């Protein structure tokens, strides 16, 4: 046994298997919880031995510290009970049934509602719920929800107009401040005041329209009650979506599941980020990565071309190479601190004193923003691009170079027409790896401009369209924020898992495409 | 700060924290009374006919090299101590900015992560490089490398919100798992001898996956079972409470064990990839020579391949340490962030990196805390830079050596 070392070989084999298990287990875990978030479970009606009832989704069973088997129920109705979850001893449970009448409503505040409908009032039509008019009742709610989406569109348009007016108003204020500082033209100031008055008037008109529309939504009322009979009045504004979970067919559940995934990807977050979607975070991540790529690609490629093609290979270049490799190993938080000190307070502060004097002391570029975050990440990922580019430049065979030079091309022409095009896939691999690293990085962003909820996107319809100074949302930070900073972290957990899943999928897809491109490249060079 | 004035009008200002003389100057004698303005900004003296005011602006009065790196006797304490406490509710607060607890926390976290990662990563690297069919290797290596791409925020979140509460409950089973795993590997060759005839794996190394992986899962379930029964038989069903009662070992839910596992995840792929490269780049003729002389595969791996690749493996470990030292999100989310100095695996800690992430958004620009945080990131930078440089130089030398062989 000692000689052939079969024990040791198996030890290495087991460790290899263990590490494969660890990776797949972790990814499997995130996938399981992440995909489970959107699945509508049946809602149980639990009868306790003391003859009271509880409605809720059964989440898990666990043995608690007293060695009792307990069941965790998601009871929702936070406005009734103050909490979303309840633990009940298994021994206290009399029976569990799945009542088909149970109604589940996703609301814009207070989380989910589980209970029974009472009555519904819509456009001076009022019906009281009973088992016979069930279909009519829900059809009416459905049609009013359709109305809601058309009204919501109107409200969106109005909101946009109000946003425009606000923007113009703030521009006017700025102009006025500049004029009053120079203190020359009384006439102009009165003109500005007139303009302002006009804008304020149109603001009032839009505001009135907005209130009218909201009034329509508020006039549609749904009265519901929980299992204990406590009633609650919901207006159309409150209701996001409703369903009868125990009556849903498999097909209905699947379509609900898909529509929830779509909401997750395309909608804004609700309820302090614990519900709804993550679209602003996806958008912020993509935009940041794009700006970073614009910065990192020329920097990395030019540096690599110089190091590999033009610099005299000696001790200095070797030292620079070691430093570049080392830069990849420097902790990301150190880059963040550098970004804060150099970009934000250094460059940003100077930009403010030079160009945005009117807004001081509130900073414009002198605070965290998407530009500074992207540049910080560009510094962080530049070694990745340099190393990958150098590798692919090295791989261009000497024969091709010499052939080009022998045909009379200059060094620059050879570089531009022969070497760079052949090594383009390698450069692309480097860029993809850099993007994947940047997508997952959070620590430096936390101090250079990421926020939990950005009031406006960094890219919108107002001049200059791309607002580089704005703060932004980011998927990775979303995970940290919702998981660790939200007051209701238990209820937020499914959301965190889904966001983590999304982030992992993005990163894995990016990485595997980089690996694929690299492998193709290797094959091509071998051939 | 303490101000002392003698009768001839010599004023001395000392800092109570650093016991350093900050300022000494002379004022006119013949004053009747003196008063120190709050927040240590000015000195007022009352002459016979007027009040004099001396403004002073002392930058960072409480900080010297000693206050940051050695024990300080703070107000209200029994003895000199290392303490990090940068802020408090009250105005008369004495900031305690010793970086030692944070450096200690950083090294503690890195230590446990490396302890967890080294055996798995290096042994797996030996397996993949020596005992595996190249085609299978082409599948396994990227899978483990995917681990390196996992965002650390995901690892931290899983460690802090999923793993920590779980391990809290199944501490003893987790402790049983490595022991049972070793027992399993001892019997593995015998099991394999029996099974070998029934299965036929064309690619070398497939058996570890197909037979090893399910057995590891079975061992894990077994250790859950054994651990739980041990706990209920010997420890009154609560191992953590027993530990506290018998040995006064406090168990924090977010502790070094959790960090060891989570940060191990981040470090394993790094150590694995670099040492695998070093191992599989050992010149082929050395291996063939050894095998031709009658050595077994294992003897070749142990006596020929491992020694020649050992500098590469060493540099892999160094780079792994560098990564563990600088990791921010995992420790921020799963280490509890209490700046205490206790090497126990069941206690939390606070690292330099997490400390920066927590405190720098609140630190007033240019203030003492802000600069101390910059100093701590400088320390981090230097540490990782030195470690990585050593690793890089070793790697370059190894490459040259291989080229010469």
PDB file of C-alpha atoms in Angstrom, chain A residues 1-23 26-27 29-30 33 62-63 67 322-323 325-326 329-334 337 340-341 345 436 440-443 446-447 476 479-480 483-484 493 496-497 500 503-504 507-508 511 515, chain B residues 119-120 123-124 126-128 131-132 140 143-144 146-147 149-151 153-155 157-158 160-162 169 181 185-186 188-189 192 207-209 213 216-217 237 254 265 296 298-299 326 328-329 332-333 353 356-357 360-361 365 370 374 377 380-381 384-385 388-389 392-393 396:
ATOM      1  CA  UNK A   1       0.000   0.000   0.000  1.00  0.00           C
ATOM      2  CA  UNK A   2       2.838   2.340   0.859  1.00  0.00           C
ATOM      3  CA  UNK A   3       4.586   1.723  -2.400  1.00  0.00           C
ATOM      4  CA  UNK A   4       1.737   2.330  -4.774  1.00  0.00           C
ATOM      5  CA  UNK A   5       0.284   4.940  -2.397  1.00  0.00           C
ATOM      6  CA  UNK A   6      -3.272   4.040  -3.218  1.00  0.00           C
ATOM      7  CA  UNK A   7      -4.462   5.666   0.006  1.00  0.00           C
ATOM      8  CA  UNK A   8      -2.761   8.939  -0.857  1.00  0.00           C
ATOM      9  CA  UNK A   9      -3.964   8.847  -4.426  1.00  0.00           C
ATOM     10  CA  UNK A  10      -7.480   8.338  -3.170  1.00  0.00           C
ATOM     11  CA  UNK A  11      -6.943  11.179  -0.715  1.00  0.00           C
ATOM     12  CA  UNK A  12      -6.093  13.525  -3.583  1.00  0.00           C
ATOM     13  CA  UNK A  13      -9.009  12.129  -5.556  1.00  0.00           C
ATOM     14  CA  UNK A  14     -11.430  12.704  -2.705  1.00  0.00           C
ATOM     15  CA  UNK A  15     -10.254  16.262  -2.253  1.00  0.00           C
ATOM     16  CA  UNK A  16     -10.725  16.864  -5.960  1.00  0.00           C
ATOM     17  CA  UNK A  17     -14.221  15.403  -5.729  1.00  0.00           C
ATOM     18  CA  UNK A  18     -14.866  17.499  -2.625  1.00  0.00           C
ATOM     19  CA  UNK A  19     -13.917  20.718  -4.344  1.00  0.00           C
ATOM     20  CA  UNK A  20     -16.099  19.875  -7.337  1.00  0.00           C
ATOM     21  CA  UNK A  21     -18.915  19.112  -4.888  1.00  0.00           C
ATOM     22  CA  UNK A  22     -18.356  22.422  -3.104  1.00  0.00           C
ATOM     23  CA  UNK A  23     -18.638  24.418  -6.323  1.00  0.00           C
ATOM     24  CA  UNK A  26     -22.910  26.250  -3.900  1.00  0.00           C
ATOM     25  CA  UNK A  27     -24.221  27.000  -7.356  1.00  0.00           C
ATOM     26  CA  UNK A  29     -27.969  26.029  -3.592  1.00  0.00           C
ATOM     27  CA  UNK A  30     -28.210  29.510  -5.047  1.00  0.00           C
ATOM     28  CA  UNK A  33     -33.397  29.195  -3.609  1.00  0.00           C
ATOM     29  CA  UNK A  62     -37.088  22.635  12.014  1.00  0.00           C
ATOM     30  CA  UNK A  63     -36.213  21.270  15.439  1.00  0.00           C
ATOM     31  CA  UNK A  67     -36.122  19.937  20.804  1.00  0.00           C
ATOM     32  CA  UNK A 322       5.914  42.036 -11.853  1.00  0.00           C
ATOM     33  CA  UNK A 323       4.270  45.257 -10.737  1.00  0.00           C
ATOM     34  CA  UNK A 325       0.856  41.270 -11.877  1.00  0.00           C
ATOM     35  CA  UNK A 326       1.027  42.585  -8.335  1.00  0.00           C
ATOM     36  CA  UNK A 329      -3.354  41.080  -6.268  1.00  0.00           C
ATOM     37  CA  UNK A 330      -3.899  44.379  -4.472  1.00  0.00           C
ATOM     38  CA  UNK A 331      -7.117  44.230  -2.421  1.00  0.00           C
ATOM     39  CA  UNK A 332     -10.043  45.858  -4.143  1.00  0.00           C
ATOM     40  CA  UNK A 333     -10.879  47.988  -1.121  1.00  0.00           C
ATOM     41  CA  UNK A 334      -7.481  49.661  -1.493  1.00  0.00           C
ATOM     42  CA  UNK A 337      -9.809  54.129  -1.040  1.00  0.00           C
ATOM     43  CA  UNK A 340     -12.148  58.124  -2.978  1.00  0.00           C
ATOM     44  CA  UNK A 341      -9.020  60.128  -2.244  1.00  0.00           C
ATOM     45  CA  UNK A 345     -11.953  64.413  -3.410  1.00  0.00           C
ATOM     46  CA  UNK A 436     -16.659  39.678 -15.213  1.00  0.00           C
ATOM     47  CA  UNK A 440     -18.838  40.946  -9.123  1.00  0.00           C
ATOM     48  CA  UNK A 441     -16.810  43.576  -7.313  1.00  0.00           C
ATOM     49  CA  UNK A 442     -18.612  45.491  -4.580  1.00  0.00           C
ATOM     50  CA  UNK A 443     -16.170  46.729  -1.963  1.00  0.00           C
ATOM     51  CA  UNK A 446     -19.427  51.027  -1.748  1.00  0.00           C
ATOM     52  CA  UNK A 447     -17.192  54.016  -1.197  1.00  0.00           C
ATOM     53  CA  UNK A 476     -23.726  43.122  -5.956  1.00  0.00           C
ATOM     54  CA  UNK A 479     -27.309  41.763  -2.363  1.00  0.00           C
ATOM     55  CA  UNK A 480     -25.338  43.287   0.489  1.00  0.00           C
ATOM     56  CA  UNK A 483     -29.484  41.021   2.904  1.00  0.00           C
ATOM     57  CA  UNK A 484     -27.779  42.939   5.663  1.00  0.00           C
ATOM     58  CA  UNK A 493     -34.029  36.631   1.822  1.00  0.00           C
ATOM     59  CA  UNK A 496     -31.407  38.284  -2.146  1.00  0.00           C
ATOM     60  CA  UNK A 497     -31.107  34.735  -3.408  1.00  0.00           C
ATOM     61  CA  UNK A 500     -27.351  36.456  -6.203  1.00  0.00           C
ATOM     62  CA  UNK A 503     -25.257  37.903 -10.620  1.00  0.00           C
ATOM     63  CA  UNK A 504     -23.716  34.431 -10.606  1.00  0.00           C
ATOM     64  CA  UNK A 507     -20.501  36.165 -14.199  1.00  0.00           C
ATOM     65  CA  UNK A 508     -20.453  32.493 -15.177  1.00  0.00           C
ATOM     66  CA  UNK A 511     -16.315  33.633 -17.793  1.00  0.00           C
ATOM     67  CA  UNK A 515     -12.696  30.391 -21.623  1.00  0.00           C
TER      68      UNK A 515
ATOM     69  CA  UNK B 119      -5.232  20.665   1.921  1.00  0.00           C
ATOM     70  CA  UNK B 120      -8.193  20.706  -0.438  1.00  0.00           C
ATOM     71  CA  UNK B 123      -4.321  17.712  -3.020  1.00  0.00           C
ATOM     72  CA  UNK B 124      -6.921  18.391  -5.699  1.00  0.00           C
ATOM     73  CA  UNK B 126      -2.007  16.891  -7.455  1.00  0.00           C
ATOM     74  CA  UNK B 127      -4.919  14.693  -8.439  1.00  0.00           C
ATOM     75  CA  UNK B 128      -5.858  16.744 -11.473  1.00  0.00           C
ATOM     76  CA  UNK B 131      -3.757  11.099 -11.916  1.00  0.00           C
ATOM     77  CA  UNK B 132      -6.254  12.327 -14.435  1.00  0.00           C
ATOM     78  CA  UNK B 140     -12.666  19.580 -14.076  1.00  0.00           C
ATOM     79  CA  UNK B 143     -15.284  23.899 -13.013  1.00  0.00           C
ATOM     80  CA  UNK B 144     -12.978  24.647 -10.105  1.00  0.00           C
ATOM     81  CA  UNK B 146     -15.487  29.010 -11.966  1.00  0.00           C
ATOM     82  CA  UNK B 147     -15.231  29.157  -8.195  1.00  0.00           C
ATOM     83  CA  UNK B 149     -15.156  33.979 -10.567  1.00  0.00           C
ATOM     84  CA  UNK B 150     -17.909  33.743  -7.958  1.00  0.00           C
ATOM     85  CA  UNK B 151     -18.462  37.268  -6.679  1.00  0.00           C
ATOM     86  CA  UNK B 153     -20.478  39.363  -2.177  1.00  0.00           C
ATOM     87  CA  UNK B 154     -22.405  36.176  -2.964  1.00  0.00           C
ATOM     88  CA  UNK B 155     -20.034  34.071  -0.887  1.00  0.00           C
ATOM     89  CA  UNK B 157     -24.050  36.647   1.828  1.00  0.00           C
ATOM     90  CA  UNK B 158     -24.313  32.862   1.813  1.00  0.00           C
ATOM     91  CA  UNK B 160     -23.502  35.250   6.793  1.00  0.00           C
ATOM     92  CA  UNK B 161     -27.165  34.521   6.214  1.00  0.00           C
ATOM     93  CA  UNK B 162     -27.289  30.877   5.253  1.00  0.00           C
ATOM     94  CA  UNK B 169     -27.028  24.206  14.898  1.00  0.00           C
ATOM     95  CA  UNK B 181     -13.771  11.763   5.573  1.00  0.00           C
ATOM     96  CA  UNK B 185     -10.265   7.595   2.340  1.00  0.00           C
ATOM     97  CA  UNK B 186      -8.396   4.980   4.367  1.00  0.00           C
ATOM     98  CA  UNK B 188     -11.381   3.812  -0.172  1.00  0.00           C
ATOM     99  CA  UNK B 189      -8.691   1.666  -1.876  1.00  0.00           C
ATOM    100  CA  UNK B 192     -12.309   0.303  -4.949  1.00  0.00           C
ATOM    101  CA  UNK B 207     -13.559   6.841 -10.527  1.00  0.00           C
ATOM    102  CA  UNK B 208     -12.832   9.597  -8.022  1.00  0.00           C
ATOM    103  CA  UNK B 209     -15.802  11.545  -9.283  1.00  0.00           C
ATOM    104  CA  UNK B 213     -18.344  12.140  -4.783  1.00  0.00           C
ATOM    105  CA  UNK B 216     -18.486  11.958   0.323  1.00  0.00           C
ATOM    106  CA  UNK B 217     -22.135  12.967   0.333  1.00  0.00           C
ATOM    107  CA  UNK B 237     -28.441  18.196  22.916  1.00  0.00           C
ATOM    108  CA  UNK B 254     -20.555  34.805  12.870  1.00  0.00           C
ATOM    109  CA  UNK B 265     -14.029  29.106  -1.213  1.00  0.00           C
ATOM    110  CA  UNK B 296       5.149   3.807  -9.144  1.00  0.00           C
ATOM    111  CA  UNK B 298       2.630   7.828  -6.580  1.00  0.00           C
ATOM    112  CA  UNK B 299       6.370   7.585  -5.915  1.00  0.00           C
ATOM    113  CA  UNK B 326      -7.456  41.768   1.240  1.00  0.00           C
ATOM    114  CA  UNK B 328     -13.524  42.638   2.060  1.00  0.00           C
ATOM    115  CA  UNK B 329     -17.100  41.586   1.404  1.00  0.00           C
ATOM    116  CA  UNK B 332     -17.740  42.347   6.230  1.00  0.00           C
ATOM    117  CA  UNK B 333     -20.820  40.169   5.992  1.00  0.00           C
ATOM    118  CA  UNK B 353     -10.460  45.873   4.867  1.00  0.00           C
ATOM    119  CA  UNK B 356     -12.265  50.652   5.903  1.00  0.00           C
ATOM    120  CA  UNK B 357     -15.493  49.754   4.131  1.00  0.00           C
ATOM    121  CA  UNK B 360     -14.641  55.553   5.570  1.00  0.00           C
ATOM    122  CA  UNK B 361     -18.029  56.789   4.319  1.00  0.00           C
ATOM    123  CA  UNK B 365     -12.408  64.240   5.145  1.00  0.00           C
ATOM    124  CA  UNK B 370      -9.880  59.409   7.722  1.00  0.00           C
ATOM    125  CA  UNK B 374      -5.800  55.601   4.653  1.00  0.00           C
ATOM    126  CA  UNK B 377      -5.218  50.684   3.433  1.00  0.00           C
ATOM    127  CA  UNK B 380      -2.890  46.371   3.317  1.00  0.00           C
ATOM    128  CA  UNK B 381      -1.309  47.498   0.070  1.00  0.00           C
ATOM    129  CA  UNK B 384      -0.153  42.217  -0.369  1.00  0.00           C
ATOM    130  CA  UNK B 385       2.444  43.868  -2.567  1.00  0.00           C
ATOM    131  CA  UNK B 388       2.788  38.950  -4.274  1.00  0.00           C
ATOM    132  CA  UNK B 389       6.235  40.133  -5.269  1.00  0.00           C
ATOM    133  CA  UNK B 392       5.990  36.305  -8.506  1.00  0.00           C
ATOM    134  CA  UNK B 393       9.773  36.184  -8.264  1.00  0.00           C
ATOM    135  CA  UNK B 396       9.610  33.366 -12.602  1.00  0.00           C
TER     136      UNK B 396
END
